[in-house]
CSV table of C-alpha atoms and ligand atoms in Angstrom, one decimal:
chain,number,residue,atom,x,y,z
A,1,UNK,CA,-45.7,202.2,127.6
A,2,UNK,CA,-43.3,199.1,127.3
A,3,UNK,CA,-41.3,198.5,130.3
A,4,UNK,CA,-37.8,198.9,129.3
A,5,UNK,CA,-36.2,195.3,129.6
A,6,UNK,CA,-32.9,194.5,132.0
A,7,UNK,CA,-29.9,192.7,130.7
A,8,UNK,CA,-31.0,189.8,132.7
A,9,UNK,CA,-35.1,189.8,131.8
A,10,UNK,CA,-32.9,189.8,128.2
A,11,UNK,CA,-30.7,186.5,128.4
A,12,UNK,CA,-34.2,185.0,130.2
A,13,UNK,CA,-35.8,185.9,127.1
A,14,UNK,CA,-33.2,184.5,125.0
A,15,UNK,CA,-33.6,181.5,127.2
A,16,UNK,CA,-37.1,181.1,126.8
A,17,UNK,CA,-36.7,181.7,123.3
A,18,UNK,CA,-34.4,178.6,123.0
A,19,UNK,CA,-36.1,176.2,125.2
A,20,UNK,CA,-39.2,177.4,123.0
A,21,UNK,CA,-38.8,177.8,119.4
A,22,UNK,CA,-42.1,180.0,119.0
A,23,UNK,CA,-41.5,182.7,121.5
A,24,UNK,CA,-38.6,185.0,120.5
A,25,UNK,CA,-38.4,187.9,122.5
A,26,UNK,CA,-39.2,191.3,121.1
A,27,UNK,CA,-36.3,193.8,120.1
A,28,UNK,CA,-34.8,195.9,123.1
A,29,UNK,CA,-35.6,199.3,123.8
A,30,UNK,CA,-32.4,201.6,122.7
A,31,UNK,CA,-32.3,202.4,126.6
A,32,UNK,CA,-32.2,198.5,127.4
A,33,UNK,CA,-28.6,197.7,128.5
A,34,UNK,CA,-27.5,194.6,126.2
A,35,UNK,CA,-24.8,192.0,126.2
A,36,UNK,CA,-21.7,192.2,123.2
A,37,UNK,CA,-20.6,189.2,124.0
A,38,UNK,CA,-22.4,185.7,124.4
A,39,UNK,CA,-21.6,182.8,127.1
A,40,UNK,CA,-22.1,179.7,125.9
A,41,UNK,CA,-24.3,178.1,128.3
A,42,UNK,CA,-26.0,174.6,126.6
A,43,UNK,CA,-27.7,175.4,123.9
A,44,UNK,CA,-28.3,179.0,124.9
A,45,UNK,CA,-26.2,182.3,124.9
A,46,UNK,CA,-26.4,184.5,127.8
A,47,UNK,CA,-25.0,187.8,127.6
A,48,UNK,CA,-23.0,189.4,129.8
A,49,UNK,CA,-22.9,192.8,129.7
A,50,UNK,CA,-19.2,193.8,129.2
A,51,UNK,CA,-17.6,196.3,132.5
A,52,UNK,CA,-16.2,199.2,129.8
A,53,UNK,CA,-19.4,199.3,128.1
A,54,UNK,CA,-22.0,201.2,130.1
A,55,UNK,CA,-24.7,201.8,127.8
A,56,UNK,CA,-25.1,200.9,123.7
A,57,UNK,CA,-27.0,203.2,121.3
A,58,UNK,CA,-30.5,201.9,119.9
A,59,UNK,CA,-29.0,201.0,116.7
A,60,UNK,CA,-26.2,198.8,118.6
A,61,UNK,CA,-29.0,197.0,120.5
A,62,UNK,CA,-30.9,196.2,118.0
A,63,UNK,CA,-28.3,194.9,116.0
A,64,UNK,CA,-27.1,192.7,118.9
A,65,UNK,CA,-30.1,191.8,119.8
A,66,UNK,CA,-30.8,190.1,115.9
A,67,UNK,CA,-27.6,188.2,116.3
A,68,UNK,CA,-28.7,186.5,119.6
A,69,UNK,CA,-31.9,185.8,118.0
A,70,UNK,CA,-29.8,184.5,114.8
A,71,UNK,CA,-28.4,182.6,117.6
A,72,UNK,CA,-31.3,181.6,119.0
A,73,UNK,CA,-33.0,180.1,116.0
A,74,UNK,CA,-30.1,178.3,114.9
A,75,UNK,CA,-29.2,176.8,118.4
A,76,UNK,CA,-33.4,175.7,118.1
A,77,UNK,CA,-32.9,174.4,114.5
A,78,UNK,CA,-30.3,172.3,115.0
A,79,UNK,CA,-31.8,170.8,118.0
A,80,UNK,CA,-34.7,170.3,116.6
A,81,UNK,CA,-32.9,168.6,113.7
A,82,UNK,CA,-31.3,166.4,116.0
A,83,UNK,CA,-34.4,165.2,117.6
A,84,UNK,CA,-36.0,164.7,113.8
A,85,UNK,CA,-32.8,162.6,113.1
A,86,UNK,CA,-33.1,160.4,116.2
A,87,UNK,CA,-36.6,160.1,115.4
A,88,UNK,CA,-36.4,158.8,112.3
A,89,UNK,CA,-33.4,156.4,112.9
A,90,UNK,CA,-35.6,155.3,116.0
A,91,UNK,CA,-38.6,154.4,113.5
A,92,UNK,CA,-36.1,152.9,110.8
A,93,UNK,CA,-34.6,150.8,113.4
A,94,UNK,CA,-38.3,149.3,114.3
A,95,UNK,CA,-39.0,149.2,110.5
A,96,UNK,CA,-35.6,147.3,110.5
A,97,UNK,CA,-36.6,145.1,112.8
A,98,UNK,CA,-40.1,144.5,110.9
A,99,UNK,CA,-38.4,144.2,107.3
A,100,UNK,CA,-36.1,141.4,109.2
A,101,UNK,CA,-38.9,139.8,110.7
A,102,UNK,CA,-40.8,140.3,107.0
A,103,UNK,CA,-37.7,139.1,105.6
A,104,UNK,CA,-37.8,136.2,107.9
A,105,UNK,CA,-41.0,135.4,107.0
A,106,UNK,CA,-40.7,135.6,103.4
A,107,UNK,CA,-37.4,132.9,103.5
A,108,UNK,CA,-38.9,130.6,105.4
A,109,UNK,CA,-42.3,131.2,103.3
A,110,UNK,CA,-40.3,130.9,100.2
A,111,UNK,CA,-38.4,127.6,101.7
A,112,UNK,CA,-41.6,126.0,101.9
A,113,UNK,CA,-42.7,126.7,99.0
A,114,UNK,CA,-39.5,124.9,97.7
A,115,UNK,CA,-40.4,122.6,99.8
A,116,UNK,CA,-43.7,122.3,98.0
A,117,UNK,CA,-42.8,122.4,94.4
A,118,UNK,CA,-39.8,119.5,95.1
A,119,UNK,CA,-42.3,117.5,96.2
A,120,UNK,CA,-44.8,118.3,93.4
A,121,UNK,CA,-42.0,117.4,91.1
A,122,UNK,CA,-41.1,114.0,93.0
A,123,UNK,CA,-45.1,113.4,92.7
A,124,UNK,CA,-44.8,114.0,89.2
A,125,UNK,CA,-41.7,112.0,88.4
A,126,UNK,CA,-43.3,109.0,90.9
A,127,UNK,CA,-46.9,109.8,88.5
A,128,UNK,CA,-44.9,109.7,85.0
A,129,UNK,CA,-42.8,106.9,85.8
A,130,UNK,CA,-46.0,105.0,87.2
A,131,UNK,CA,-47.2,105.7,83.8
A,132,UNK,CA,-44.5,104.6,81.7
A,133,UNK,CA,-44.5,101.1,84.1
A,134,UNK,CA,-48.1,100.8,83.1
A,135,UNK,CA,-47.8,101.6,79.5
A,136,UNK,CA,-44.8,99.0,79.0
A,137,UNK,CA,-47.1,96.3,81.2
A,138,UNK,CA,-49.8,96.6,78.4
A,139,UNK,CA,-47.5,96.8,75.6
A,140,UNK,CA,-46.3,93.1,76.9
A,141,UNK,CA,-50.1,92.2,77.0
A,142,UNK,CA,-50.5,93.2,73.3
A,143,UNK,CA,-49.2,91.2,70.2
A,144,UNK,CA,-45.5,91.7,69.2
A,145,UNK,CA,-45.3,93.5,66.1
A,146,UNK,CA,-41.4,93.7,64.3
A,147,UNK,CA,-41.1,96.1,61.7
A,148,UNK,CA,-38.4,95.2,59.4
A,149,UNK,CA,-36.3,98.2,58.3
A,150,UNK,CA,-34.2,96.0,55.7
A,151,UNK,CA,-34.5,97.6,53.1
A,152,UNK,CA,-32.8,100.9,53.7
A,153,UNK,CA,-30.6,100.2,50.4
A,154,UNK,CA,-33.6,99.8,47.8
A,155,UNK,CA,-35.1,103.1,49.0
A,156,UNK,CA,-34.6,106.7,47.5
A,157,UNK,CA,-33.6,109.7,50.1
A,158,UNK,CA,-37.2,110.9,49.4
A,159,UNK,CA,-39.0,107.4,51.0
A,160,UNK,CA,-36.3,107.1,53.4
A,161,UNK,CA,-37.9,110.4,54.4
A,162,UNK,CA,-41.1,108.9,54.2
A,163,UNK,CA,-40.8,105.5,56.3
A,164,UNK,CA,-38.9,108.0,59.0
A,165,UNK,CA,-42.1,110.0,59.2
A,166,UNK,CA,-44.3,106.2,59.3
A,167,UNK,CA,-42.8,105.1,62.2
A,168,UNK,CA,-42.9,108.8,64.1
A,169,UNK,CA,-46.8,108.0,63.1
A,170,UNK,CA,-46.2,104.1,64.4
A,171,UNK,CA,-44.8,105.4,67.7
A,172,UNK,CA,-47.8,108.1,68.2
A,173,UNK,CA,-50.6,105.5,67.7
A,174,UNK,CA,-49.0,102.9,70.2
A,175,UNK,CA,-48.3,105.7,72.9
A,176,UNK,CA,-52.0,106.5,72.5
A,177,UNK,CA,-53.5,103.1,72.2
A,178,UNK,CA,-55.7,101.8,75.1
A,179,UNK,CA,-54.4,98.1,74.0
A,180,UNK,CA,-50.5,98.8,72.3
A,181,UNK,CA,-48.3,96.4,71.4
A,182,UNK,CA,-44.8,95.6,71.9
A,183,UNK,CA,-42.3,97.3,68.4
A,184,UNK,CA,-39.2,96.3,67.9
A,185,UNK,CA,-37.3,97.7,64.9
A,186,UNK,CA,-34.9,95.6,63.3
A,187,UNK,CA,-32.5,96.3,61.2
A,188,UNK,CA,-32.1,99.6,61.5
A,189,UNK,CA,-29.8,101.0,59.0
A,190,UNK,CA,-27.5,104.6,58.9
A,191,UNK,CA,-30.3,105.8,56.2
A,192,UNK,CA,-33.4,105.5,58.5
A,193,UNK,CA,-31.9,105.9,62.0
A,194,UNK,CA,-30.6,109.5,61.0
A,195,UNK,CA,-33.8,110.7,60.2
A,196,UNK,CA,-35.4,109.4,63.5
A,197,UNK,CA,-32.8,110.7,65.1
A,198,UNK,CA,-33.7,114.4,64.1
A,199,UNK,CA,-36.8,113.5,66.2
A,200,UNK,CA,-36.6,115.2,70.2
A,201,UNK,CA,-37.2,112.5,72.5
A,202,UNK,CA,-36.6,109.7,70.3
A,203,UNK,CA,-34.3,107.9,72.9
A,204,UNK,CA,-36.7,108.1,75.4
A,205,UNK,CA,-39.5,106.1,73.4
A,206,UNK,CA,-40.9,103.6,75.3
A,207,UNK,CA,-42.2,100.0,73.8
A,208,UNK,CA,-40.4,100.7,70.9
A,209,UNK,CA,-36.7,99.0,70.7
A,210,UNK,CA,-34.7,99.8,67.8
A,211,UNK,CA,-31.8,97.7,67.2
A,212,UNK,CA,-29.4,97.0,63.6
A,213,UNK,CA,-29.6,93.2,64.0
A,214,UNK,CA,-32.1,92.0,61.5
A,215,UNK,CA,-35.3,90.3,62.5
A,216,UNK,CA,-34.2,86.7,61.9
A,217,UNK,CA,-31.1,87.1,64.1
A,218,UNK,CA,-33.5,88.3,67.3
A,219,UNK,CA,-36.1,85.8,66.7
A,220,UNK,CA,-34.1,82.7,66.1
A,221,UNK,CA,-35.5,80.7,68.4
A,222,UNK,CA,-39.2,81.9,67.9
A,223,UNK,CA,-38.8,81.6,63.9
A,224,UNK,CA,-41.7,79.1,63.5
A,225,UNK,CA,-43.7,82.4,65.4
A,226,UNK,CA,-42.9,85.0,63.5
A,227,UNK,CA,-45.6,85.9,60.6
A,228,UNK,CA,-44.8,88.1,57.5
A,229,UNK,CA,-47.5,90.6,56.9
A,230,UNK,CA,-47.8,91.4,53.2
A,231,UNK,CA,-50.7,92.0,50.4
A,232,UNK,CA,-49.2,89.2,48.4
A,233,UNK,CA,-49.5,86.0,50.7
A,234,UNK,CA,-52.6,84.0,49.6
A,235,UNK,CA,-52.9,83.1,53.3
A,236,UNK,CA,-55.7,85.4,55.0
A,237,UNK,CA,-55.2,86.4,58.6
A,238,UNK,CA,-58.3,86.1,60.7
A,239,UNK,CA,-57.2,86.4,64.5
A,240,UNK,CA,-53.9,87.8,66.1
A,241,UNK,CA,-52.6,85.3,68.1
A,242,UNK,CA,-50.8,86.7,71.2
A,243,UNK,CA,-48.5,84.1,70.8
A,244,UNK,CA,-47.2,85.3,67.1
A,245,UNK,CA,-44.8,88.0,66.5
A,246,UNK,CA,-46.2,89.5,63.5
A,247,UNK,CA,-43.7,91.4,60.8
A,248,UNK,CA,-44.5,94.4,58.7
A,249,UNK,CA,-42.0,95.6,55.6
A,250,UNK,CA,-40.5,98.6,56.9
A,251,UNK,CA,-40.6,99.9,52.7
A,252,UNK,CA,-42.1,102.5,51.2
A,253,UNK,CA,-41.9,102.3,47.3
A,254,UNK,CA,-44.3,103.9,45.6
A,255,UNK,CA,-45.4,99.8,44.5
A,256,UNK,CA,-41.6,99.7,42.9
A,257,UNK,CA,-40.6,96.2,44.9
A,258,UNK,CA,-43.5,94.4,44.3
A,259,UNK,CA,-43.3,91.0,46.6
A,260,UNK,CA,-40.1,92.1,47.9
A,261,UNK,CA,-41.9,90.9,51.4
A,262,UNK,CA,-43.2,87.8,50.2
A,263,UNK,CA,-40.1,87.2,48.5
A,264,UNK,CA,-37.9,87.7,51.4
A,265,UNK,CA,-40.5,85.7,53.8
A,266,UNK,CA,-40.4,83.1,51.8
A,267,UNK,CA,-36.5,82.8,51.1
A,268,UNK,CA,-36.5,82.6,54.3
A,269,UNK,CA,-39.0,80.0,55.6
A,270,UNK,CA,-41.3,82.0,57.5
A,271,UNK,CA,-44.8,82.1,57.4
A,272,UNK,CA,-46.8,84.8,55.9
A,273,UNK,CA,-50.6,86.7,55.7
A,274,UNK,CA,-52.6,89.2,54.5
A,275,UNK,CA,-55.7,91.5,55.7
A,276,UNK,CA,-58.8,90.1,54.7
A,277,UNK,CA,-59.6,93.5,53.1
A,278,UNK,CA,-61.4,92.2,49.8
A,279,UNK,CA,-63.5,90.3,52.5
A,280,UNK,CA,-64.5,93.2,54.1
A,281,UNK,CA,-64.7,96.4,52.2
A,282,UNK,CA,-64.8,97.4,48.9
A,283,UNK,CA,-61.4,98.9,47.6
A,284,UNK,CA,-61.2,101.8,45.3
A,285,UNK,CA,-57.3,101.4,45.3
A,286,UNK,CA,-54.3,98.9,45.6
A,287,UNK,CA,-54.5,96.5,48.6
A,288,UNK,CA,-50.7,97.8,49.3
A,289,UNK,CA,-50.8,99.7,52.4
A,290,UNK,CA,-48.4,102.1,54.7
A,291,UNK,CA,-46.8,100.8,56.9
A,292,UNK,CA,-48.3,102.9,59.9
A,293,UNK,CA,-51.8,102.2,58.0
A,294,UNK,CA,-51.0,98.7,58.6
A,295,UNK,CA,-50.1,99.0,62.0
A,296,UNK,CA,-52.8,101.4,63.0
A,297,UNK,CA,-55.0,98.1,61.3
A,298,UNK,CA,-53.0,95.7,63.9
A,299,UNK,CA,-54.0,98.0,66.8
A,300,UNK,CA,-57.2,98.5,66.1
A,301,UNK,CA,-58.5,94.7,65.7
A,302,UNK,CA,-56.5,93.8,68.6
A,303,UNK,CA,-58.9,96.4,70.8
A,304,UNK,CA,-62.1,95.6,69.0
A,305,UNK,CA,-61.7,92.0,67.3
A,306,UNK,CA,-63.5,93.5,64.9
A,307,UNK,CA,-62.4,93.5,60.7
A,308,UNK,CA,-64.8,95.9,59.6
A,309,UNK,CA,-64.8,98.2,62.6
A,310,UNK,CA,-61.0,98.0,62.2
A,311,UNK,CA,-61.4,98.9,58.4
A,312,UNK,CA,-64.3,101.9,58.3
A,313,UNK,CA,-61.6,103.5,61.3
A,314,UNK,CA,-58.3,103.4,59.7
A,315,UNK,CA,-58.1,102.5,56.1
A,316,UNK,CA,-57.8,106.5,54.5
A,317,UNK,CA,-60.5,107.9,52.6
A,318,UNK,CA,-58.0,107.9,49.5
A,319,UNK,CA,-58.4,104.4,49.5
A,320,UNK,CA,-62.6,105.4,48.8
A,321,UNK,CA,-63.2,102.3,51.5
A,322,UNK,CA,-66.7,101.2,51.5
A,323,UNK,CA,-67.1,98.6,54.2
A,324,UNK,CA,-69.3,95.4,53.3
A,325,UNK,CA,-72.9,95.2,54.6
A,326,UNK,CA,-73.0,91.7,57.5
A,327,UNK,CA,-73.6,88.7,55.7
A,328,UNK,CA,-77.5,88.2,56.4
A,329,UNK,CA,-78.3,84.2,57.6
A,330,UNK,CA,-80.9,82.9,54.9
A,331,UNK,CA,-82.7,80.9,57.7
A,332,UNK,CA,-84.0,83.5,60.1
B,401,SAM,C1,-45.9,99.9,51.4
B,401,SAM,S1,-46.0,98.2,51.9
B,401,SAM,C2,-44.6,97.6,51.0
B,401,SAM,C3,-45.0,97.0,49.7
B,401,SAM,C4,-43.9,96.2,49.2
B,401,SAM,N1,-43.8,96.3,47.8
B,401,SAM,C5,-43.9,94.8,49.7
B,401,SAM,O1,-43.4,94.0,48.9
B,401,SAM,O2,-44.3,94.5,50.7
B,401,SAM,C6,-45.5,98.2,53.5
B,401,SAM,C7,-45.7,96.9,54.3
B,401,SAM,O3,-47.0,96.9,54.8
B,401,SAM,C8,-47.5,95.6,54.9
B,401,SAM,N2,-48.8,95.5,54.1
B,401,SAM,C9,-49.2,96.4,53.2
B,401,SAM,N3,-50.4,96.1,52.8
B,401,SAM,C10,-50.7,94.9,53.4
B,401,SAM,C11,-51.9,94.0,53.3
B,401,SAM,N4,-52.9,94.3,52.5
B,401,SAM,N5,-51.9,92.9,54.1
B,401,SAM,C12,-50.8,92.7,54.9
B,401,SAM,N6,-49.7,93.4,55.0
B,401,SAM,C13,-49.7,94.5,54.2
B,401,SAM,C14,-46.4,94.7,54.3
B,401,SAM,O4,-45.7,94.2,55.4
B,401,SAM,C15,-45.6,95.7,53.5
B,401,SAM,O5,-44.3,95.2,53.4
């Protein structure tokens, strides 16, 4: 048989039960005296047996008794909350203290890399404008070629178009070329110089001035240099001399202004030359080339000093080019 329990062995129950959460005291025997009406005392409740009641009925003990324990589990619950809570603000505050020391980490990490890709972009700045030095250092080296953009007013809106897209191609070719030349364009009228500039970075094209002055107004004092290019001269142009500035008709006319360029370099004193093309290859076509053609010819001899070399590269296969065998010496 269960001993009956005491109102004190009770409240010690309930007090066990509160300082542990798993041991909750069983219900009272209906001859167990009980408490109606809880002390606080911390987290517990100890009951204290009121004076005027002297005994409670099995029922009333019970029922008591399910309220302490009610008690009981919430008084635990909420303590045990409490600790969770301080817990877990205790953790968050180390985590707080890692994410600052992450965060920390990852400013100043992300600083240096800053750090890093400003310098890589100084580098690259110091490396492209190293470039551009060099590439304006070896245009001076190369011959000076003018290309004379005069004749804006004979041309139709469709070869304006055309001589635009020429000296895109003109530019390309001396960027590339392992030996460019210096470009000047002169006499750049409204016609041509809206076209180019529709081109991006056309401003920033190096070795290649542009200017509305014509040719003969630049080179004053260097006329007796300056040497007209054009199919028509009956002068044949066997070296580039670096010391000549040679000139190329900025025209396209479909062969409409025939000798316009010997004309003009003519009428104007100046001496003139053509490619020694029929000494050298085999036309299927006109002798007339594009301007860039003519050019791309310019560039090419000046790196290999070379006629036919120069030719079989550059002249198009429109103009069905067969180069000329070497001459062979009789005497060997
Ligand atoms: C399409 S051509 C213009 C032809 C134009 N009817 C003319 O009177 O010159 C463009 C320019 O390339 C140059 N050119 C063309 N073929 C040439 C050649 N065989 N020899 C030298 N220069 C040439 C000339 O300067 C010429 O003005």
């Amino acid at each position: 048989m269960e001993p009956k329990r005491s109102a004190n062995s009770a409240a010690e129950a309930v007090r066990d039960a509160s300082e542990d959460t798993l041991s909750i005291p069983a219900p009272p025997s209906a001859s167990a005296p009980s408490s109606s009406t809880p002390v606080k005392g911390g987290n517990l409740f100890l009951f204290r047996k009121p004076s005027r009641v002297k005994d409670v009925s099995k029922s009333v003990a019970k029922k008591l008794w399910r309220q302490e324990m009610w008690k009981v589990k919430k008084a635990t619950k909420k303590a045990a909350k409490r600790a969770a809570r301080q817990e877990t603000n205790r953790q968050s505050g180390e985590v707080g203290q890692d994410d600052n020391l992450n965060l920390q980490a990852a400013t100043s990490e992300s600083k240096n890399d800053q750090l890093l890709r400003k310098q890589r972009r100084e580098q690259r700045k110091n490396q492209r404008h190293e470039a551009q030095m060099a590439f304006l250092r070896r245009c001076e080296e190369g011959a000076r070629v003018v290309i004379d953009c005069g004749f804006d007013s004979h041309m139709t809106e469709k070869e304006l178009k055309s001589l635009g897209q020429q000296l895109m191609y003109v530019y390309a070719s001396n960027k590339r070329a392992l030996a460019p030349c210096t470009v000047h364009i002169a006499e750049l009228g409204a016609g041509i110089q809206q076209r180019l500039s529709c081109v991006a970075g056309v401003q920033n094209w190096q070795g290649f001035n542009r200017e509305t002055r014509p040719f003969m107004e630049t080179y004053a004092a260097e006329r007796d240099k300056l040497v007209y290019l054009t199919s028509d001269s009956p002068n044949v142009l066997t070296q580039l001399d670096p010391g000549l500035i040679y000139v190329i008709g900025g025209i396209v006319d479909r062969n409409r202004l025939k000798h316009a360029t010997y004309n003009k370099a003519l009428a104007q004193g100046i001496a003139t030359a053509r490619f020694p093309l029929r000494e050298h290859v085999q036309l299927g076509s006109s002798p007339v080339l594009a301007v860039n053609h003519v050019f791309d010819i310019l560039l090419e001899f000046q790196y290999t000093n070379d006629w036919r070399a120069t030719f079989a590269k550059v002249l198009p296969n429109r103009k069905s080019v067969k180069v000329n065998e070497p001459a062979v010496n009789k005497d060997s």
